[in-house]
Amino acid sequence: MVTDLAPSSAPLVLAEALDHAKWSARELVKAINPRLNAMGHPPVDLTAGYKWLRGHLPRSPAVRDVAAVVLTEATGRRYTSAQLWGLDQPAVETAETEELLGPLPLGDVLRTASAWTSGSVEPALVHSDAAEYLTAAVWDATRQPPAPPTPGHGEGDYVAPEFVDMLFEQLAALRRLDDRTGGSPLSQRQARIALHESLVLIHTGRYDAATGNRLLRHAASASQLAGWMSFDAGLDPAGHRYQLLAIRIARAAGDTNTVSNALGMLAYQHAAGGNPRLALRFAHAAVEHSAKAVPLVQARAWGRLATAQAAAGDLDAFRRATDRCRQLIGQRHSDDPPSLYYFTSHQVDAEAGQALVDLAAHTRGRRSLLLTEAAQLLGPIAAQGTATGYRRSGLLHGIHLVRASIGARDAEATAHWITALAPTLPQVQSIRCRTLLTTVRTAARRQLRAAGHGDALDALRTALSTP
């Protein structure tokens, strides 16, 4: 990483921030690189941080700005790019709940969404807020008043219903691309473009009231997908912000399905992030908002609640929620939302298997039984998912199957699944999967080397080193 000299005070501020974070300069760079990856930028050499402490300045604005974000999150103190590097041009900084708290007219929500997707804001630079702010923002979002359907009288082009059909078809294609490749920078950008284009049409297009409502629903769905992709790219605060926008816009459009799904996604993200309290809060809200929806939407919400209960270590509650999910998922309906095409009994098995691996860590007396059950549920999707249209899901749940094998001290199974999964990693641009696999490699290292399976570790190291 090429650098210039920073003002003399900058290294002192950076050193202070690292001290508060209890990080070394190397650990700072390790925190920066995943965000750069999510933005489509090359990684920084792990030794670069030591040069920064000696007064050198990263020439890349992205590196400077991301450093401020990760140090803010690590310390709980707000750092700006200007503070860290002594520059007069701070980054455009956004917090996940910024301008999304309190009662808001639909026009204000749409203007915020338009500014957020205009290209001047980079999702990797969004700051996380305290849990109470996010909780309040979600509560406010679920109470966004419905907007009466109104025609568009803009000076732009006429928006035919068939054109909106095409927008939804494009969004469906983007979802299926995400199933295969994950939240790559290119896919994230395309989701932001889809959201921004629908917002432009809402503001400038000419259309009837029914088409206007459909444009709102498209914007909400695009925001939800962008949030999911941000989460898959390790950009949790941006993911939360997109879900907040999705809930706000969907509520205004009377789209309770998207409201429930966005709440469920927030629950899933917080369960994965180790915050079961918030996961349960959002999952219960998802169930509540799905109460009058078709059974498949209700099943999706109960599945999210099962995941949250597992994160909280409550085996009995997990079983009850999973049973309810399975009861509902078999009741298919002609009005099932197309966005839930992926949610089948096989997906429930995969999610339950992942949850059982997590529960095994909380339930010592039943650890072996839970891990065996998890392996039985995860095996089919790990074996077949990578060869189907759900390549990312196959890889993800294969990783959790490896976790189950490590927990069961089954070195043969661990080596088998690591060797099977490693070749698929370069095909899936998911930072979430890469992060999990890095953790798995560390956990499996001693077990595999003792059993003579160092070749599996070598295969995984090679796969992780492939961009």
XYZ file of C-alpha atoms in Angstrom:
467
model
C 0.000 0.000 0.000
C 1.603 3.247 -1.161
C 1.544 6.034 1.420
C 2.293 9.723 1.797
C 3.296 11.471 5.002
C 0.458 12.394 7.355
C 0.396 15.506 9.573
C 2.476 15.023 12.714
C -0.537 14.706 15.039
C -2.192 11.888 13.077
C -0.068 8.963 14.346
C -0.864 9.982 17.930
C -4.616 9.823 17.292
C -4.259 6.478 15.509
C -2.137 5.055 18.341
C -4.700 6.234 20.887
C -7.526 4.602 18.916
C -5.622 1.314 18.674
C -4.965 1.422 22.398
C -8.684 1.867 23.137
C -9.514 -0.963 20.725
C -6.804 -3.174 22.266
C -5.626 -3.889 18.729
C -2.187 -4.107 17.211
C -1.532 -2.358 13.911
C -1.746 -5.760 12.223
C -5.168 -6.435 13.770
C -6.386 -3.079 12.442
C -5.491 -4.102 8.902
C -7.189 -7.484 9.412
C -10.381 -5.614 10.351
C -10.086 -3.284 7.356
C -9.514 -5.862 4.621
C -12.931 -7.591 4.673
C -14.631 -4.221 4.205
C -12.331 -3.350 1.335
C -13.165 -6.718 -0.189
C -16.887 -5.957 0.130
C -16.269 -2.665 -1.691
C -14.334 -4.382 -4.484
C -10.981 -2.851 -3.442
C -7.695 -4.780 -3.099
C -6.576 -5.738 0.406
C -3.901 -3.884 2.373
C -0.636 -5.603 3.264
C -0.767 -6.733 6.889
C 2.355 -4.725 7.742
C 0.941 -1.414 6.461
C -0.462 -0.425 9.847
C 3.034 -0.109 11.317
C 3.920 2.419 8.629
C 0.803 4.411 9.493
C 1.938 4.588 13.121
C 5.247 5.980 11.896
C 3.453 8.842 10.146
C 2.684 7.487 6.696
C -0.713 8.132 5.125
C -2.714 5.624 3.021
C -3.280 7.184 -0.393
C -6.539 5.293 -0.861
C -9.503 7.251 0.559
C -11.320 3.942 1.017
C -8.612 2.643 3.355
C -8.610 5.872 5.358
C -12.397 5.914 5.674
C -12.788 2.231 6.530
C -10.156 2.581 9.259
C -12.326 5.223 10.924
C -15.402 2.992 10.770
C -13.815 -0.163 12.189
C -12.087 1.749 14.982
C -15.351 3.459 15.880
C -17.072 0.087 16.164
C -14.203 -1.494 18.112
C -13.890 1.324 20.647
C -17.395 2.733 20.937
C -15.854 6.161 20.320
C -16.599 8.097 17.168
C -13.535 8.508 14.948
C -13.567 10.282 11.616
C -11.188 9.992 8.709
C -10.169 13.610 9.324
C -9.226 12.843 12.940
C -7.209 9.733 12.152
C -5.251 11.137 9.255
C -5.247 14.886 9.861
C -7.021 15.663 6.604
C -9.561 18.371 5.898
C -11.884 16.180 3.827
C -13.733 13.697 6.045
C -15.686 10.854 4.501
C -19.436 10.978 4.012
C -20.494 9.208 7.205
C -23.869 7.616 7.876
C -25.227 5.765 10.896
C -27.560 2.815 10.384
C -30.559 4.603 11.934
C -29.737 8.103 10.723
C -32.874 9.940 9.514
C -34.941 6.795 10.188
C -36.106 7.479 13.742
C -39.489 8.835 14.766
C -42.691 9.426 12.798
C -41.826 10.148 9.178
C -43.983 11.033 6.165
C -43.489 8.726 3.193
C -41.915 11.564 1.196
C -39.149 11.930 3.788
C -38.507 8.175 3.784
C -38.234 8.108 0.005
C -35.904 11.112 -0.056
C -33.661 9.434 2.509
C -33.645 6.240 0.455
C -32.834 8.168 -2.722
C -29.910 9.958 -1.085
C -28.689 6.697 0.402
C -28.618 4.982 -3.020
C -27.441 7.931 -5.112
C -23.853 6.713 -5.250
C -22.454 9.271 -2.807
C -22.695 6.872 0.158
C -20.644 3.688 0.419
C -22.380 0.927 2.455
C -19.043 -0.245 3.862
C -18.718 3.122 5.659
C -21.964 2.953 7.617
C -21.527 3.175 11.378
C -23.429 0.895 13.727
C -25.691 2.435 16.358
C -26.368 1.359 19.918
C -28.891 -1.471 20.200
C -31.533 0.774 21.727
C -31.431 3.093 18.728
C -31.846 0.219 16.284
C -34.689 -1.228 18.338
C -36.439 2.150 18.419
C -35.925 2.636 14.684
C -37.416 -0.788 13.918
C -40.383 -0.070 16.189
C -40.943 3.229 14.411
C -40.589 1.573 11.004
C -43.255 -1.029 11.769
C -45.633 1.805 12.515
C -45.033 3.754 9.313
C -48.574 4.784 8.296
C -49.939 3.315 5.053
C -49.984 5.769 2.175
C -53.140 5.988 0.086
C -52.419 4.818 -3.488
C -51.875 7.870 -5.649
C -51.016 8.322 -9.324
C -47.712 9.781 -10.380
C -47.809 13.147 -12.147
C -44.088 13.615 -12.744
C -42.567 15.045 -15.878
C -40.815 11.798 -16.765
C -41.872 8.844 -18.875
C -45.096 6.899 -18.567
C -44.596 3.772 -16.433
C -46.673 0.953 -17.888
C -47.708 -1.996 -15.668
C -45.708 -4.268 -17.968
C -42.592 -2.236 -17.211
C -43.069 -2.886 -13.510
C -43.464 -6.600 -14.322
C -40.024 -6.432 -15.911
C -38.546 -4.740 -12.818
C -39.809 -7.570 -10.616
C -38.424 -10.141 -13.069
C -35.004 -8.481 -12.870
C -35.165 -8.557 -9.089
C -36.029 -12.262 -9.173
C -33.007 -12.898 -11.429
C -30.796 -10.980 -8.987
C -32.070 -13.104 -6.091
C -31.171 -16.282 -7.957
C -27.740 -14.874 -8.755
C -27.285 -14.262 -5.028
C -28.205 -17.918 -4.399
C -25.311 -18.959 -6.603
C -22.594 -16.376 -6.014
C -23.411 -14.520 -2.790
C -23.185 -10.818 -2.016
C -20.344 -9.842 -4.325
C -19.558 -6.132 -4.843
C -21.117 -6.336 -8.304
C -24.342 -7.905 -7.012
C -24.553 -5.385 -4.184
C -24.184 -2.562 -6.664
C -26.911 -4.014 -8.876
C -29.312 -4.261 -5.921
C -28.635 -0.609 -5.045
C -29.273 0.345 -8.672
C -32.571 -1.568 -8.659
C -33.679 0.305 -5.538
C -32.559 3.672 -6.859
C -34.251 3.193 -10.240
C -37.609 2.402 -8.648
C -37.262 5.495 -6.442
C -36.517 7.659 -9.496
C -39.644 6.329 -11.210
C -41.742 7.006 -8.110
C -40.542 10.620 -8.052
C -40.535 11.437 -11.758
C -42.768 8.937 -13.558
C -46.327 9.125 -14.784
C -48.462 6.177 -13.665
C -51.822 5.216 -12.196
C -52.389 4.613 -8.480
C -52.094 0.809 -8.711
C -48.750 1.076 -10.505
C -47.539 3.559 -7.905
C -48.244 1.052 -5.148
C -46.385 -1.650 -7.066
C -43.384 0.641 -7.462
C -43.320 1.103 -3.697
C -43.449 -2.660 -3.219
C -40.610 -3.102 -5.684
C -38.526 -0.514 -3.827
C -39.169 -2.303 -0.519
C -38.205 -5.674 -2.008
C -35.049 -4.245 -3.596
C -34.059 -2.663 -0.283
C -34.602 -5.957 1.522
C -32.408 -7.797 -0.998
C -29.702 -5.127 -0.768
C -29.762 -5.550 3.009
C -29.366 -9.306 2.724
C -26.420 -8.914 0.346
C -24.771 -6.390 2.669
C -25.055 -8.894 5.508
C -23.525 -11.631 3.339
C -20.663 -9.233 2.592
C -20.028 -8.627 6.303
C -21.537 -5.123 6.243
C -24.017 -5.539 9.076
C -24.774 -1.840 9.788
C -25.598 -1.225 6.124
C -27.717 -4.367 6.155
C -29.713 -3.030 9.100
C -30.236 0.311 7.346
C -31.547 -1.327 4.183
C -33.964 -3.468 6.216
C -35.206 -0.363 8.031
C -35.887 1.302 4.683
C -37.595 -1.872 3.440
C -39.919 -1.946 6.443
C -40.736 1.768 6.137
C -41.556 1.572 2.425
C -43.380 -1.766 2.676
C -45.557 -0.453 5.513
C -46.484 2.562 3.400
C -47.428 0.217 0.540
C -49.441 -2.112 2.783
C -47.006 -4.964 2.047
C -47.088 -6.952 5.296
C -45.206 -9.876 3.732
C -42.092 -7.773 3.171
C -42.408 -6.209 6.632
C -42.414 -9.652 8.234
C -39.567 -10.912 6.058
C -37.390 -7.876 6.771
C -37.963 -8.294 10.515
C -37.031 -11.963 10.153
C -33.837 -11.034 8.331
C -32.898 -8.654 11.138
C -33.478 -11.520 13.583
C -31.292 -13.873 11.531
C -28.498 -11.304 11.266
C -28.453 -10.695 15.009
C -28.550 -14.420 15.782
C -25.529 -14.882 13.508
C -23.860 -11.868 15.140
C -24.158 -13.304 18.645
C -26.938 -11.040 19.919
C -29.789 -13.422 20.806
C -31.697 -10.778 22.786
C -32.210 -8.583 19.728
C -32.671 -11.648 17.512
C -35.584 -12.792 19.667
C -37.132 -9.336 19.728
C -37.117 -9.019 15.941
C -38.175 -12.644 15.394
C -41.200 -12.280 17.683
C -42.112 -9.104 15.791
C -41.847 -11.019 12.495
C -44.245 -13.671 13.790
C -46.647 -10.990 15.001
C -46.664 -9.146 11.675
C -47.167 -12.380 9.715
C -50.217 -13.470 11.711
C -52.703 -12.651 8.931
C -50.438 -13.613 6.031
C -50.501 -16.816 3.979
C -49.019 -19.889 5.734
C -45.697 -19.744 3.862
C -45.001 -16.218 5.159
C -45.922 -17.357 8.662
C -43.627 -20.371 8.281
C -40.744 -18.094 7.289
C -41.276 -16.005 10.440
C -41.467 -19.082 12.695
C -38.267 -20.390 11.116
C -36.521 -17.142 12.022
C -37.850 -17.465 15.566
C -36.453 -21.009 15.754
C -33.020 -19.705 14.754
C -33.228 -16.951 17.380
C -34.251 -19.433 20.097
C -31.272 -21.599 19.187
C -28.954 -18.594 19.441
C -30.389 -18.011 22.919
C -29.658 -21.637 23.872
C -33.314 -22.601 24.420
C -33.654 -26.112 22.947
C -37.300 -26.637 23.864
C -38.388 -23.293 22.396
C -36.352 -24.063 19.261
C -38.177 -27.397 18.869
C -41.590 -25.759 19.262
C -40.853 -23.015 16.745
C -39.412 -25.505 14.231
C -42.443 -27.778 14.569
C -44.759 -24.835 13.932
C -42.681 -23.854 10.901
C -42.929 -27.371 9.472
C -46.693 -27.447 10.005
C -47.168 -24.219 8.097
C -44.734 -24.781 5.244
C -46.774 -27.643 3.845
C -49.814 -25.402 3.335
C -48.932 -23.934 -0.066
C -51.154 -21.178 -1.437
C -51.647 -19.505 -4.794
C -50.796 -16.143 -3.196
C -47.403 -17.244 -1.848
C -44.852 -14.429 -2.394
C -42.466 -15.267 -5.258
C -39.562 -14.065 -3.107
C -39.968 -17.119 -0.850
C -39.405 -19.614 -3.691
C -36.345 -20.954 -1.843
C -38.178 -21.710 1.399
C -38.906 -25.430 1.287
C -38.747 -28.298 3.759
C -35.121 -28.852 2.645
C -34.266 -25.276 3.621
C -35.930 -25.807 7.005
C -33.756 -28.895 7.489
C -30.628 -26.903 6.654
C -31.495 -24.045 9.010
C -32.422 -26.488 11.777
C -29.131 -28.325 11.327
C -27.187 -25.096 11.649
C -29.171 -24.185 14.760
C -28.498 -27.576 16.359
C -24.746 -27.067 15.951
C -25.111 -23.794 17.842
C -27.330 -25.414 20.477
C -24.833 -28.198 21.071
C -22.483 -25.608 22.551
C -25.158 -24.666 25.114
C -26.480 -28.154 25.912
C -23.578 -30.192 27.233
C -25.586 -33.229 28.324
C -27.051 -33.723 24.845
C -24.102 -32.474 22.828
C -23.375 -35.730 21.010
C -27.020 -36.395 20.124
C -27.558 -32.848 18.868
C -24.445 -32.941 16.698
C -25.489 -36.278 15.205
C -28.943 -34.883 14.411
C -27.368 -31.758 12.921
C -25.120 -33.834 10.643
C -28.115 -35.821 9.384
C -29.979 -32.625 8.499
C -27.011 -30.802 6.968
C -25.563 -33.689 4.969
C -27.967 -33.629 1.999
C -27.707 -29.893 1.280
C -23.932 -29.953 1.748
C -23.662 -32.843 -0.720
C -26.060 -31.459 -3.323
C -26.392 -27.725 -2.720
C -23.097 -26.761 -4.306
C -24.135 -28.478 -7.549
C -27.538 -26.795 -7.747
C -28.791 -23.246 -8.041
C -28.155 -22.844 -4.291
C -24.373 -22.962 -4.343
C -23.917 -20.396 -1.574
C -26.373 -22.226 0.687
C -24.622 -25.522 0.005
C -21.294 -24.002 0.979
C -22.683 -22.240 4.045
C -24.422 -25.290 5.457
C -21.475 -27.459 4.524
C -19.374 -25.227 6.767
C -21.798 -25.829 9.616
C -21.556 -29.560 8.915
C -17.781 -29.243 9.326
C -18.413 -27.489 12.642
C -20.568 -30.429 13.701
C -17.816 -32.873 12.721
C -15.224 -30.907 14.681
C -17.509 -30.853 17.718
C -18.035 -34.619 17.443
C -14.237 -35.110 17.146
C -14.733 -36.975 13.872
C -11.530 -36.132 12.027
C -12.420 -38.283 9.023
C -15.714 -36.455 8.439
C -14.059 -33.100 9.057
C -11.378 -33.793 6.463
C -13.913 -35.172 3.975
C -16.186 -32.160 4.071
C -13.395 -29.584 4.086
C -11.892 -31.276 1.022
C -15.300 -31.370 -0.675
C -16.104 -27.730 0.049
C -12.739 -26.111 -0.689
C -13.055 -26.222 -4.524
C -16.433 -24.449 -4.399
C -15.201 -21.468 -2.370
C -13.783 -19.475 -5.316
C -17.196 -19.749 -7.026
C -19.020 -18.092 -4.107
C -18.218 -14.455 -3.369
C -19.471 -14.490 0.194
C -17.353 -12.835 2.863
C -19.611 -14.427 5.476
C -18.666 -17.905 4.207
C -14.979 -17.022 4.007
C -15.016 -15.690 7.559
C -16.700 -18.838 8.846
C -14.247 -21.056 6.973
C -11.288 -19.158 8.414
C -12.674 -19.808 11.892
C -13.269 -23.463 11.049
C -9.688 -23.864 9.783
C -8.349 -22.597 13.100
C -10.660 -24.894 15.089
C -9.829 -27.968 12.979
C -6.078 -27.477 12.636
C -4.883 -29.508 15.619
C -7.444 -32.291 15.124
C -6.652 -32.774 11.443
C -2.876 -32.644 11.800
C -3.006 -35.214 14.612
C -5.067 -37.510 12.373
C -2.742 -37.090 9.406
C -5.112 -34.947 7.324
C -2.895 -31.932 6.722
C -3.816 -32.163 3.026
C -7.352 -31.008 3.860
C -5.951 -27.939 5.593
C -3.705 -27.269 2.602
C -6.691 -27.448 0.242
C -8.610 -25.010 2.403
C -5.671 -22.607 2.658
C -5.341 -22.603 -1.124
C -9.070 -21.935 -1.566
C -9.049 -19.074 0.956
C -6.077 -17.467 -0.783
C -7.999 -17.355 -4.085
C -9.706 -13.960 -4.549
